[in-house]
Amino acid sequence: MRRARLRFSAVFWRRPWFKGLALLTPPVAAFLLIYVGALTVLFISAFWSVDSFTGKLEHIWNIENFRIVFSTTDPTYLRIAGRTIGIAAAVTLTDAVLAFPLAYYMARIARPRTRTLVFVLVLLPLWSSYLVRIYAWRLILSNDGVLNWALGGVGLPHLNIGYTNWAMWIVFSYVWLPFMVLPVYAALERIPDNYLEASGDLGASGFRTFRSIIVPLALPGIVAGSIFTFSLTLGDYVTPLLVGGAGSSFIGNVVYENIGVNANVPFAAAFATVPVIIMAVYLVIARRLGAFEAL
Amino acid sequence: MATHALPETPPRQQSARATPDVRLVGVRKTYGEVVAVARVDLEIAAGEFFTLLGPSGSGKTTTLRLIAGFEQPDAGEVRLAGVDITHRPPYARDVNTVFQDYALFPHMTVGENVGYGLRVKGVPRRERARRVAEALELVRLPNVAARKPVQLSGGQRQRIALARSLVNHPRVLLLDEPLGALDLKLRQEMQIELKRIQQDVGLTFVYVTHDQEEALTMSDRLAVFSEGRIEQLGTPAEVYERPATEFVAGFIGVSNIIERDGRRFTVRPEKIEMRDDSGRSGERGRIRDVVYVGMFTRYIVELDSGGELTVVKQNLESSSREALESRGKRVRLEWRPEHTFEIGTGGRE
């Protein structure tokens, strides 16, 4: 028995690739079957259609769904896609601007204890449910919510930003902020002090050093963070549902409605390929900018 | 602080410019409880190759960083060519630093790295390109401008770091253990190379190292640091042959100290003659240990009247076996009176 076990071990010892194979087979199989398989089915079903009278799925190849999505005569879906991408871009930009100084403080200024504290504060919201946090914002931003109560308290006019794109922009920026802070922090933390000293030594003022050394070296971290903030916003449908107004549907909401209420899975599939393609392009660009070395 | 009575031989360039290039007056730097530099007074002449030598934690690197402006002294004054620069930031000082681990910017090419200082100062593109090429020529790496620092070897990076500083023609070049990361062979090559470059460009070099051999080989003058103070300051020959304190004697070369009649003397191991037991003069003793080092053999001799001396003999005619067999033999040690010096205890009573 023992001998058999040893012989079995020896097989792995003699052929290191065997070990890799044994380790990778289950996750790769699961990945191929569930993830890639599902994506393939999604993409294929985008070329089917639903009989509008019977509501039955028809397996006839056509590109009608894509024609509707990209139609310029009725730009409903193009507008929704544009809104989704626009807000995702705005959220990414906002988070980059907000996260950079915070991450810089954490990485290069704070003492170890303060740094731990700030870390906890950044990560703590992730421990609570995402839905709860969005609901909290709904209460803050609604017309008779905390924001307007506070504004009224100090004598400022009411802001009617509840259930608008503004509200979505604010809420998204808030919920995804930690995903930007962490990679930017990691990138900033890795810059050795003596790069900054060398820059100053060579005649660069603090601002010049920031522009020529710190920002370029932190850029991969910013791009890595933007992958999160951009893709998470792009795929979301809960926030638009809860804090968005009547005219603020995202791609995700349309997909959701077509799977549920409208029962038009092929159209949902066609629209869902749009963010997949956008993210694929985005990742290629991010790779060029060195974002994956920063993760 | 220990003083030494020896006259300082002025390096040849000193007469050319009267004001020293670097002058530290009563400089002190502490980090909380830790005293990094207790008190340093120092004058470095223009064109001099000046070395700050000492073990780690002796304050040599802190002293260099005070000149560069990365640290602010708690007390005292830093002067550059007669001007008080104590409170100027690094970018407003006409000095450049070569860092121990080079600190080349990884996102820039070699050419951009070398041209960084010029670009920051707004030197026009064409002149910048010319000077960068010149600097790369000086460090004998003219063809690497388009590469990234990661594509270079350690020795090449070291040269680029040097070029990046030299290209700015600073008043003083500061070098913080620049050869520390290189292997022995390359280090020895670079020592010669650095000295050549320093003589070519005629710049003042302030060089930090813990390697005594490096300090002796390269410097016009050197200051031996210990516990935040200068123990001795002088030319390599002075410091080596006439160590002023026990610390200097031990740090540079082998500590060879014997106590006779309450006075302490030192003598360098290669100055001692080792003879057989028969004569009368000299110190008698027994060889306790023999270390064969190839080119020479090191004998550790226990003296009858107390103490121990290391003797070094070149292996001119003796073989390793003969040398090793002499263990336990009785010998007599002699040296010329001018090769022995009375030393202080270290001067920190």
XYZ file of C-alpha atoms in Angstrom:
644
model
C 0.000 0.000 0.000
C 2.734 2.392 1.072
C 4.849 1.317 -1.849
C 2.056 2.006 -4.265
C 1.612 5.424 -2.790
C 5.307 6.184 -3.148
C 5.281 5.028 -6.734
C 2.313 7.277 -7.372
C 4.196 10.241 -5.855
C 7.244 9.426 -7.932
C 5.227 9.805 -11.109
C 4.502 13.390 -10.114
C 8.077 13.993 -9.091
C 9.492 12.756 -12.391
C 7.059 14.668 -14.548
C 6.466 18.165 -13.149
C 3.942 18.975 -15.872
C 1.789 16.193 -14.478
C 1.349 18.229 -11.334
C 0.251 21.256 -13.315
C -2.181 19.134 -15.264
C -3.674 17.591 -12.140
C -4.059 20.989 -10.500
C -5.521 22.782 -13.473
C -7.913 20.227 -14.914
C -10.873 20.842 -12.551
C -10.860 24.664 -12.665
C -10.181 24.798 -16.416
C -12.933 22.271 -17.122
C -15.386 24.227 -14.991
C -14.358 27.459 -16.655
C -14.729 26.081 -20.176
C -18.008 24.345 -19.469
C -19.781 26.987 -17.460
C -18.306 30.295 -18.463
C -17.091 29.969 -22.030
C -19.946 27.591 -22.808
C -22.512 30.052 -21.500
C -20.925 32.929 -23.409
C -20.989 30.885 -26.612
C -24.631 30.003 -26.156
C -25.357 33.648 -25.441
C -23.632 34.758 -28.595
C -25.335 32.091 -30.721
C -28.785 32.781 -29.347
C -28.367 36.436 -30.273
C -28.906 35.345 -33.873
C -32.232 33.648 -33.164
C -35.577 35.298 -32.732
C -38.902 34.981 -30.984
C -42.187 34.673 -32.792
C -44.015 37.840 -31.748
C -47.387 36.135 -31.921
C -46.769 32.816 -30.148
C -43.788 33.931 -28.093
C -41.918 30.801 -29.118
C -38.200 30.678 -29.794
C -37.380 30.286 -33.484
C -34.035 28.801 -34.408
C -33.675 30.699 -37.651
C -30.397 32.571 -38.236
C -30.888 36.317 -38.652
C -29.292 39.564 -37.537
C -32.577 41.326 -36.831
C -31.732 41.730 -33.109
C -28.493 43.574 -33.880
C -30.310 45.711 -36.435
C -32.675 46.853 -33.679
C -29.863 47.481 -31.206
C -27.829 49.578 -33.639
C -30.795 51.192 -35.379
C -30.325 54.908 -35.971
C -33.913 55.510 -37.036
C -35.114 54.457 -33.614
C -32.063 55.136 -31.459
C -33.656 53.952 -28.181
C -31.086 51.222 -27.624
C -28.154 53.205 -28.902
C -29.121 55.922 -26.445
C -29.279 53.394 -23.610
C -25.885 52.001 -24.582
C -24.518 55.536 -24.810
C -25.878 56.384 -21.363
C -24.410 53.229 -19.881
C -20.973 53.848 -21.372
C -21.089 57.558 -20.590
C -21.926 57.063 -16.934
C -19.395 54.235 -16.649
C -16.741 56.590 -18.041
C -17.818 59.444 -15.744
C -17.774 57.138 -12.722
C -14.314 55.854 -13.652
C -12.970 59.364 -14.022
C -14.565 60.498 -10.749
C -13.202 57.513 -8.868
C -9.721 58.051 -10.290
C -9.779 61.684 -9.161
C -11.128 60.786 -5.707
C -8.977 57.704 -5.183
C -5.614 59.149 -6.178
C -5.117 61.584 -3.282
C -6.524 59.075 -0.808
C -4.267 56.291 -2.090
C -1.325 58.690 -2.136
C -1.962 59.609 1.468
C -2.207 55.939 2.441
C 0.854 54.834 0.529
C 3.301 57.637 1.063
C 2.265 59.889 3.935
C 0.259 58.017 6.579
C 2.050 56.289 9.427
C 1.437 52.534 9.664
C -1.352 52.848 12.232
C -3.220 55.563 10.386
C -2.771 53.590 7.190
C -4.407 50.524 8.727
C -7.266 52.668 9.944
C -7.832 54.214 6.513
C -7.621 50.753 4.958
C -10.379 49.517 7.235
C -12.483 52.582 6.436
C -12.045 51.987 2.706
C -12.879 48.296 2.938
C -15.603 48.408 5.582
C -18.458 49.307 3.195
C -17.671 46.157 1.206
C -18.707 44.115 4.203
C -22.245 45.418 4.068
C -24.701 44.457 1.382
C -24.478 46.394 -1.806
C -28.264 46.647 -1.933
C -28.425 48.148 1.531
C -25.915 50.806 0.587
C -27.802 51.743 -2.566
C -31.037 51.933 -0.589
C -29.287 54.220 1.869
C -28.357 56.533 -0.991
C -31.945 56.451 -2.202
C -32.966 57.811 1.184
C -30.256 60.438 1.093
C -30.955 61.699 -2.432
C -34.729 61.544 -2.673
C -36.653 64.810 -2.672
C -37.565 64.647 0.997
C -34.349 62.881 1.878
C -31.389 63.635 4.106
C -29.583 65.760 1.514
C -32.416 68.226 1.046
C -33.154 68.253 4.757
C -29.534 69.237 5.387
C -29.529 71.813 2.579
C -32.730 73.297 3.944
C -31.191 73.392 7.399
C -28.417 75.712 6.278
C -30.747 77.764 4.077
C -29.746 76.449 0.660
C -32.259 75.644 -2.093
C -33.407 72.060 -2.644
C -31.622 69.845 -5.139
C -33.869 67.560 -7.146
C -31.296 65.019 -8.149
C -33.065 61.938 -6.807
C -33.925 59.436 -9.574
C -31.727 61.090 -12.218
C -28.477 60.316 -14.005
C -26.765 62.543 -11.436
C -27.968 60.264 -8.685
C -26.625 57.215 -10.531
C -23.293 58.940 -11.089
C -22.967 59.719 -7.373
C -24.051 56.264 -6.183
C -21.872 54.369 -8.647
C -18.866 56.522 -7.793
C -19.450 55.734 -4.151
C -19.934 51.981 -4.398
C -16.977 51.313 -6.710
C -14.495 53.682 -5.065
C -12.671 50.949 -3.058
C -11.983 49.068 -6.284
C -10.060 52.084 -7.542
C -8.321 52.941 -4.277
C -6.685 49.546 -3.817
C -4.833 49.150 -7.150
C -3.776 52.815 -7.147
C -2.513 52.360 -3.610
C -0.574 49.257 -4.659
C 1.008 51.114 -7.571
C 1.950 54.144 -5.474
C 3.290 52.061 -2.662
C 5.671 50.305 -5.013
C 7.417 53.516 -6.089
C 10.727 53.564 -4.216
C 11.474 56.744 -2.267
C 14.744 57.207 -4.030
C 13.024 57.746 -7.408
C 11.481 60.833 -5.879
C 14.760 61.831 -4.292
C 16.570 61.307 -7.589
C 14.019 63.463 -9.385
C 14.417 66.262 -6.851
C 18.173 65.839 -6.959
C 18.117 66.330 -10.731
C 16.369 69.651 -10.292
C 12.675 68.786 -10.396
C 10.331 70.592 -8.023
C 7.678 68.630 -6.162
C 5.061 69.342 -8.810
C 7.391 68.328 -11.624
C 8.244 65.086 -9.833
C 4.538 64.414 -9.411
C 3.879 64.935 -13.109
C 6.938 63.186 -14.538
C 7.543 60.361 -12.072
C 4.611 59.659 -9.753
C 1.700 59.850 -12.203
C 3.371 57.776 -14.959
C 4.376 55.121 -12.454
C 0.899 55.074 -10.884
C -0.849 54.955 -14.264
C -0.944 51.148 -14.500
C -2.681 51.138 -11.116
C -5.214 53.718 -12.262
C -5.925 51.728 -15.422
C -6.241 48.522 -13.387
C -8.729 50.244 -11.088
C -10.637 51.626 -14.046
C -11.164 48.079 -15.342
C -13.132 47.412 -12.173
C -15.074 50.658 -11.980
C -15.854 50.692 -15.704
C -16.884 47.048 -16.049
C -18.852 46.989 -12.810
C -20.835 50.058 -13.873
C -21.287 48.718 -17.377
C -22.886 45.513 -16.133
C -25.014 46.922 -13.342
C -28.807 47.099 -13.380
C -29.669 47.405 -9.690
C -28.522 50.974 -9.168
C -30.467 52.318 -12.186
C -33.483 50.434 -10.895
C -33.267 51.887 -7.392
C -31.866 55.403 -7.745
C -32.331 56.045 -11.483
C -35.449 57.686 -12.818
C -37.879 56.730 -15.523
C -35.521 57.534 -18.400
C -32.325 56.139 -17.008
C -32.258 52.523 -18.069
C -28.915 50.789 -18.509
C -28.029 47.969 -20.902
C -28.461 45.645 -17.932
C -32.041 46.790 -17.352
C -33.004 46.120 -20.956
C -31.438 42.685 -20.802
C -33.245 42.008 -17.554
C -36.609 43.086 -18.925
C -36.204 41.019 -22.078
C -35.385 37.892 -20.119
C -38.199 38.440 -17.627
C -41.209 40.461 -18.711
C -40.774 40.448 -22.491
C -39.450 36.912 -22.710
C -37.250 37.818 -25.680
C -34.030 36.030 -24.770
C -32.415 36.401 -28.228
C -32.729 40.184 -28.087
C -31.377 40.219 -24.506
C -28.429 38.143 -25.741
C -27.775 40.509 -28.640
C -27.761 43.564 -26.383
C -25.625 41.775 -23.774
C -22.853 41.231 -26.304
C -22.372 45.017 -26.508
C -20.731 45.419 -23.046
C -18.758 42.214 -23.610
C -17.240 43.675 -26.780
C -16.633 47.059 -25.130
C -14.799 45.402 -22.232
C -12.739 43.263 -24.601
C -11.542 46.396 -26.393
C -10.975 48.128 -23.055
C -8.867 45.252 -21.738
C -6.676 45.255 -24.830
C -5.977 48.957 -24.327
C -5.420 48.431 -20.591
C -2.908 45.701 -21.331
C -1.002 48.059 -23.587
C -0.831 50.568 -20.703
C 0.674 47.948 -18.399
C -2.365 47.602 -16.138
C -1.867 43.892 -15.611
C 1.581 44.332 -14.162
C 0.001 46.535 -11.502
C -2.506 43.946 -10.275
C 36.681 64.165 18.368
C 40.112 62.811 17.775
C 42.584 65.124 16.234
C 45.784 64.384 14.498
C 48.917 66.425 14.508
C 49.876 65.663 10.942
C 49.971 68.461 8.431
C 47.435 68.000 5.665
C 48.934 67.847 2.250
C 46.738 70.046 0.134
C 45.514 68.359 -3.030
C 46.824 69.951 -6.170
C 43.633 71.740 -7.145
C 43.131 73.478 -3.842
C 45.284 76.463 -4.711
C 43.157 77.179 -7.779
C 40.030 78.101 -5.828
C 40.328 79.364 -2.304
C 36.792 78.667 -1.050
C 36.143 74.996 -0.424
C 33.438 73.460 -2.606
C 31.701 71.838 0.342
C 31.896 73.043 3.888
C 30.080 71.529 6.838
C 30.113 73.521 10.041
C 29.017 71.850 13.263
C 26.448 69.718 11.463
C 24.218 67.527 13.618
C 21.350 65.230 12.726
C 19.223 63.060 14.985
C 16.230 60.833 14.362
C 14.311 60.839 17.614
C 16.636 59.225 20.115
C 19.128 58.051 17.529
C 22.053 60.338 16.814
C 23.014 59.817 13.180
C 25.533 62.637 12.938
C 26.797 63.938 16.260
C 28.919 66.799 15.009
C 30.774 67.050 11.746
C 33.064 69.789 10.526
C 34.457 69.266 7.095
C 36.009 71.114 4.193
C 36.221 69.607 0.747
C 38.322 71.401 -1.824
C 37.296 71.970 -5.423
C 38.255 69.090 -7.693
C 38.964 66.795 -4.804
C 38.035 63.116 -4.635
C 36.879 62.990 -1.048
C 35.685 59.819 0.643
C 33.484 59.387 3.680
C 34.524 56.009 5.033
C 32.952 54.131 7.895
C 30.919 51.120 8.956
C 27.150 51.121 8.532
C 25.470 53.419 10.992
C 28.531 55.632 11.341
C 26.786 58.671 9.856
C 28.577 58.783 6.508
C 25.467 58.354 4.368
C 23.488 60.802 6.497
C 26.285 63.330 6.010
C 26.046 62.837 2.248
C 22.255 63.221 2.359
C 22.667 66.445 4.315
C 24.832 67.807 1.494
C 22.325 66.596 -1.116
C 19.439 68.187 0.792
C 17.416 65.025 1.414
C 17.817 65.680 5.125
C 17.805 68.880 7.128
C 20.393 69.210 9.885
C 19.215 69.889 13.441
C 22.142 72.225 13.883
C 25.010 73.550 11.844
C 25.509 74.812 8.344
C 26.002 73.318 4.910
C 27.883 75.531 2.482
C 28.383 74.964 -1.199
C 31.116 77.071 -2.802
C 30.830 79.564 0.015
C 27.025 79.889 -0.140
C 24.841 78.733 2.721
C 22.487 76.089 1.287
C 21.380 74.549 4.579
C 17.718 75.292 4.032
C 17.494 74.875 0.283
C 15.539 71.937 -1.146
C 17.506 69.358 -3.179
C 16.355 70.806 -6.512
C 17.848 74.177 -5.676
C 21.328 72.836 -4.952
C 24.016 72.535 -7.563
C 24.871 68.970 -6.579
C 23.845 65.629 -8.040
C 23.698 62.225 -6.458
C 24.516 58.754 -7.723
C 22.359 56.430 -5.657
C 23.424 53.091 -4.271
C 20.740 51.215 -6.224
C 20.924 53.730 -9.096
C 17.270 54.896 -8.870
C 16.908 54.954 -12.659
C 13.336 55.757 -13.685
C 11.893 52.515 -15.080
C 9.303 54.179 -17.310
C 11.884 56.189 -19.220
C 14.509 55.084 -21.695
C 18.168 55.419 -20.839
C 18.353 58.550 -22.969
C 15.337 60.085 -21.213
C 16.829 59.189 -17.849
C 20.116 60.867 -18.641
C 18.351 63.883 -20.151
C 15.876 64.267 -17.277
C 17.836 66.910 -15.375
C 18.345 68.944 -18.545
C 14.693 68.642 -19.539
C 13.593 69.824 -16.111
C 15.865 72.843 -16.446
C 14.390 73.620 -19.872
C 17.489 72.965 -21.956
C 16.433 72.943 -25.636
C 15.954 69.570 -27.254
C 18.904 69.728 -29.606
C 21.444 70.735 -26.967
C 19.960 68.148 -24.661
C 20.482 65.391 -27.218
C 24.062 66.490 -27.756
C 24.891 66.551 -24.051
C 23.179 63.213 -23.404
C 25.239 61.630 -26.186
C 28.348 63.210 -24.702
C 27.603 61.868 -21.238
C 26.916 58.377 -22.568
C 30.202 58.566 -24.446
C 31.976 59.526 -21.230
C 30.727 56.412 -19.432
C 31.482 54.324 -22.550
C 27.903 53.285 -23.292
C 27.119 55.275 -26.414
C 24.613 52.829 -27.923
C 22.058 52.201 -25.226
C 20.055 55.452 -25.267
C 16.926 53.810 -26.680
C 16.845 50.961 -24.177
C 14.956 50.767 -20.919
C 16.953 50.464 -17.675
C 15.684 46.906 -17.064
C 17.442 45.793 -20.241
C 20.847 46.734 -18.839
C 23.201 44.823 -16.585
C 24.047 46.047 -13.098
C 27.343 47.531 -14.204
C 25.727 49.321 -17.133
C 22.984 50.751 -14.929
C 25.660 52.031 -12.627
C 27.300 53.888 -15.509
C 23.967 55.318 -16.633
C 23.276 56.600 -13.131
C 26.665 58.259 -13.275
C 25.959 59.764 -16.696
C 22.581 61.055 -15.505
C 24.340 63.046 -12.808
C 27.401 64.141 -14.782
C 25.361 65.485 -17.672
C 24.177 68.368 -15.476
C 27.738 69.529 -14.746
C 27.035 69.925 -11.033
C 29.390 71.741 -8.738
C 29.772 68.602 -6.641
C 28.947 64.977 -7.402
C 27.764 62.876 -4.468
C 28.143 59.108 -4.699
C 26.435 56.869 -2.177
C 28.186 53.484 -2.254
C 27.774 53.420 -6.024
C 29.689 50.184 -6.470
C 28.125 48.361 -3.535
C 25.894 46.134 -5.662
C 28.568 45.029 -8.118
C 30.713 41.926 -7.877
C 34.357 42.220 -6.959
C 35.855 42.173 -10.432
C 33.445 44.718 -11.861
C 33.858 46.844 -8.765
C 37.607 47.028 -9.245
C 37.164 47.957 -12.904
C 34.671 50.649 -11.998
C 36.982 52.062 -9.333
C 39.564 52.788 -11.987
C 36.877 54.004 -14.368
C 35.378 56.381 -11.795
C 38.759 57.822 -10.978
C 39.421 58.343 -14.695
C 36.096 60.111 -15.172
C 36.663 62.286 -12.132
C 40.018 63.381 -13.491
C 38.582 63.900 -16.986
C 35.776 66.179 -15.875
C 37.645 67.727 -12.940
C 34.606 67.620 -10.667
C 34.546 67.466 -6.902
C 33.500 63.952 -5.871
C 32.156 63.139 -2.439
C 32.167 59.392 -2.181
C 30.574 57.243 0.516
C 31.812 53.716 1.090
C 32.356 51.162 3.817
C 35.067 49.444 1.800
C 38.451 50.580 3.114
C 40.342 49.302 0.109
C 38.088 51.290 -2.208
C 38.602 54.380 -0.079
C 42.370 54.005 -0.050
C 42.584 53.365 -3.800
C 40.419 56.202 -5.028
C 40.527 59.125 -2.630
C 42.642 62.241 -2.548
C 41.598 62.564 1.068
C 39.223 60.627 3.256
C 37.365 61.028 6.515
C 36.901 57.974 8.720
C 33.498 58.033 10.420
C 32.455 56.341 13.612
C 29.307 56.903 15.619
C 28.410 60.131 13.901
C 31.828 61.739 14.174
C 34.964 62.006 12.105
C 37.681 59.926 13.757
C 40.419 60.923 11.384
C 40.817 62.977 8.266
C 43.727 62.847 5.880
C 45.253 61.361 2.767
C 45.010 57.583 2.353
C 48.679 57.121 3.213
C 48.387 59.188 6.388
C 45.297 57.411 7.571
C 46.646 53.981 6.800
C 50.142 54.403 8.126
C 49.395 56.655 11.061
C 45.976 55.768 12.389
C 45.050 58.311 15.040
C 42.745 56.114 17.079
C 42.216 52.491 17.854
C 39.052 52.547 15.810
C 40.817 53.798 12.699
C 43.636 51.305 13.163
C 41.115 48.495 13.362
C 38.786 49.656 10.621
C 41.463 50.318 8.046
C 43.580 47.224 7.815
C 44.091 44.867 10.720
C 43.937 46.051 14.280
C 47.443 45.414 15.580
C 47.593 46.994 18.983
C 49.792 46.148 21.938
C 49.962 47.797 25.309
C 53.357 48.429 26.892
C 53.847 50.438 30.116
C 50.295 51.738 29.952
C 50.768 53.159 26.446
C 49.211 51.717 23.363
C 51.021 51.204 20.108
C 50.054 50.016 16.677
C 52.120 48.551 13.885
C 50.896 47.408 10.466
C 51.207 43.637 9.913
C 53.288 43.913 6.739
C 55.874 46.058 8.520
C 56.785 43.313 10.980
C 59.721 41.039 10.385
C 59.394 37.530 11.754
C 62.669 35.875 12.728
C 63.696 32.719 14.598
C 63.866 32.625 18.361
C 67.655 33.049 18.672
C 68.296 36.818 18.799
C 67.683 39.161 21.667
C 65.943 42.240 20.363
C 62.222 42.503 19.544
C 59.144 40.853 20.941
C 59.122 37.123 21.553
C 56.147 34.894 21.088
C 54.583 31.774 19.690
C 52.680 31.350 16.415
C 49.137 30.588 17.462
C 47.491 30.432 14.072
C 48.415 30.411 10.404
C 46.066 31.509 7.622
C 47.201 30.774 4.101
C 45.708 33.360 1.711
C 47.514 32.461 -1.523
C 49.555 35.555 -2.269
C 50.570 35.874 1.368
C 50.232 34.092 4.689
C 48.853 35.624 7.844
C 50.447 34.583 11.139
C 48.863 35.350 14.465
C 51.544 35.552 17.110
C 50.921 35.418 20.855
C 53.491 37.578 22.613
C 55.201 36.509 25.820
C 54.824 39.958 27.339
C 51.112 40.013 26.584
C 48.983 40.789 23.564
C 48.792 39.465 20.065
C 50.083 40.685 16.714
C 49.167 39.740 13.181
C 52.098 39.386 10.816
C 51.745 39.189 7.061
C 54.418 37.598 4.934
C 54.446 37.327 1.191
C 54.784 33.776 -0.018
C 57.914 34.500 -1.990
C 59.747 31.277 -1.371
C 57.731 29.438 1.213
C 55.128 26.892 0.187
C 51.741 26.517 1.800
C 52.927 23.413 3.640
C 55.917 25.140 5.161
C 53.729 28.000 6.197
C 51.114 25.779 7.820
C 53.748 23.697 9.600
C 55.091 26.740 11.403
C 52.081 26.698 13.723
C 53.216 26.546 17.361
C 56.799 27.605 16.587
C 58.517 30.191 18.729
C 59.467 33.391 16.927
C 60.862 36.848 17.465
C 59.172 39.912 15.943
C 60.990 43.054 14.918
C 60.042 46.264 13.201
C 61.623 49.603 12.503
C 60.815 52.197 15.153
C 59.310 54.625 12.641
C 56.647 52.068 11.752
C 55.062 52.033 15.155
C 52.785 54.721 16.540
C 51.270 55.506 19.832
C 47.519 55.882 19.534
C 44.655 57.387 21.509
C 41.745 55.327 22.687
C 39.094 56.770 20.434
C 38.454 60.149 21.923
C 34.937 59.645 23.263
C 35.519 59.662 26.986
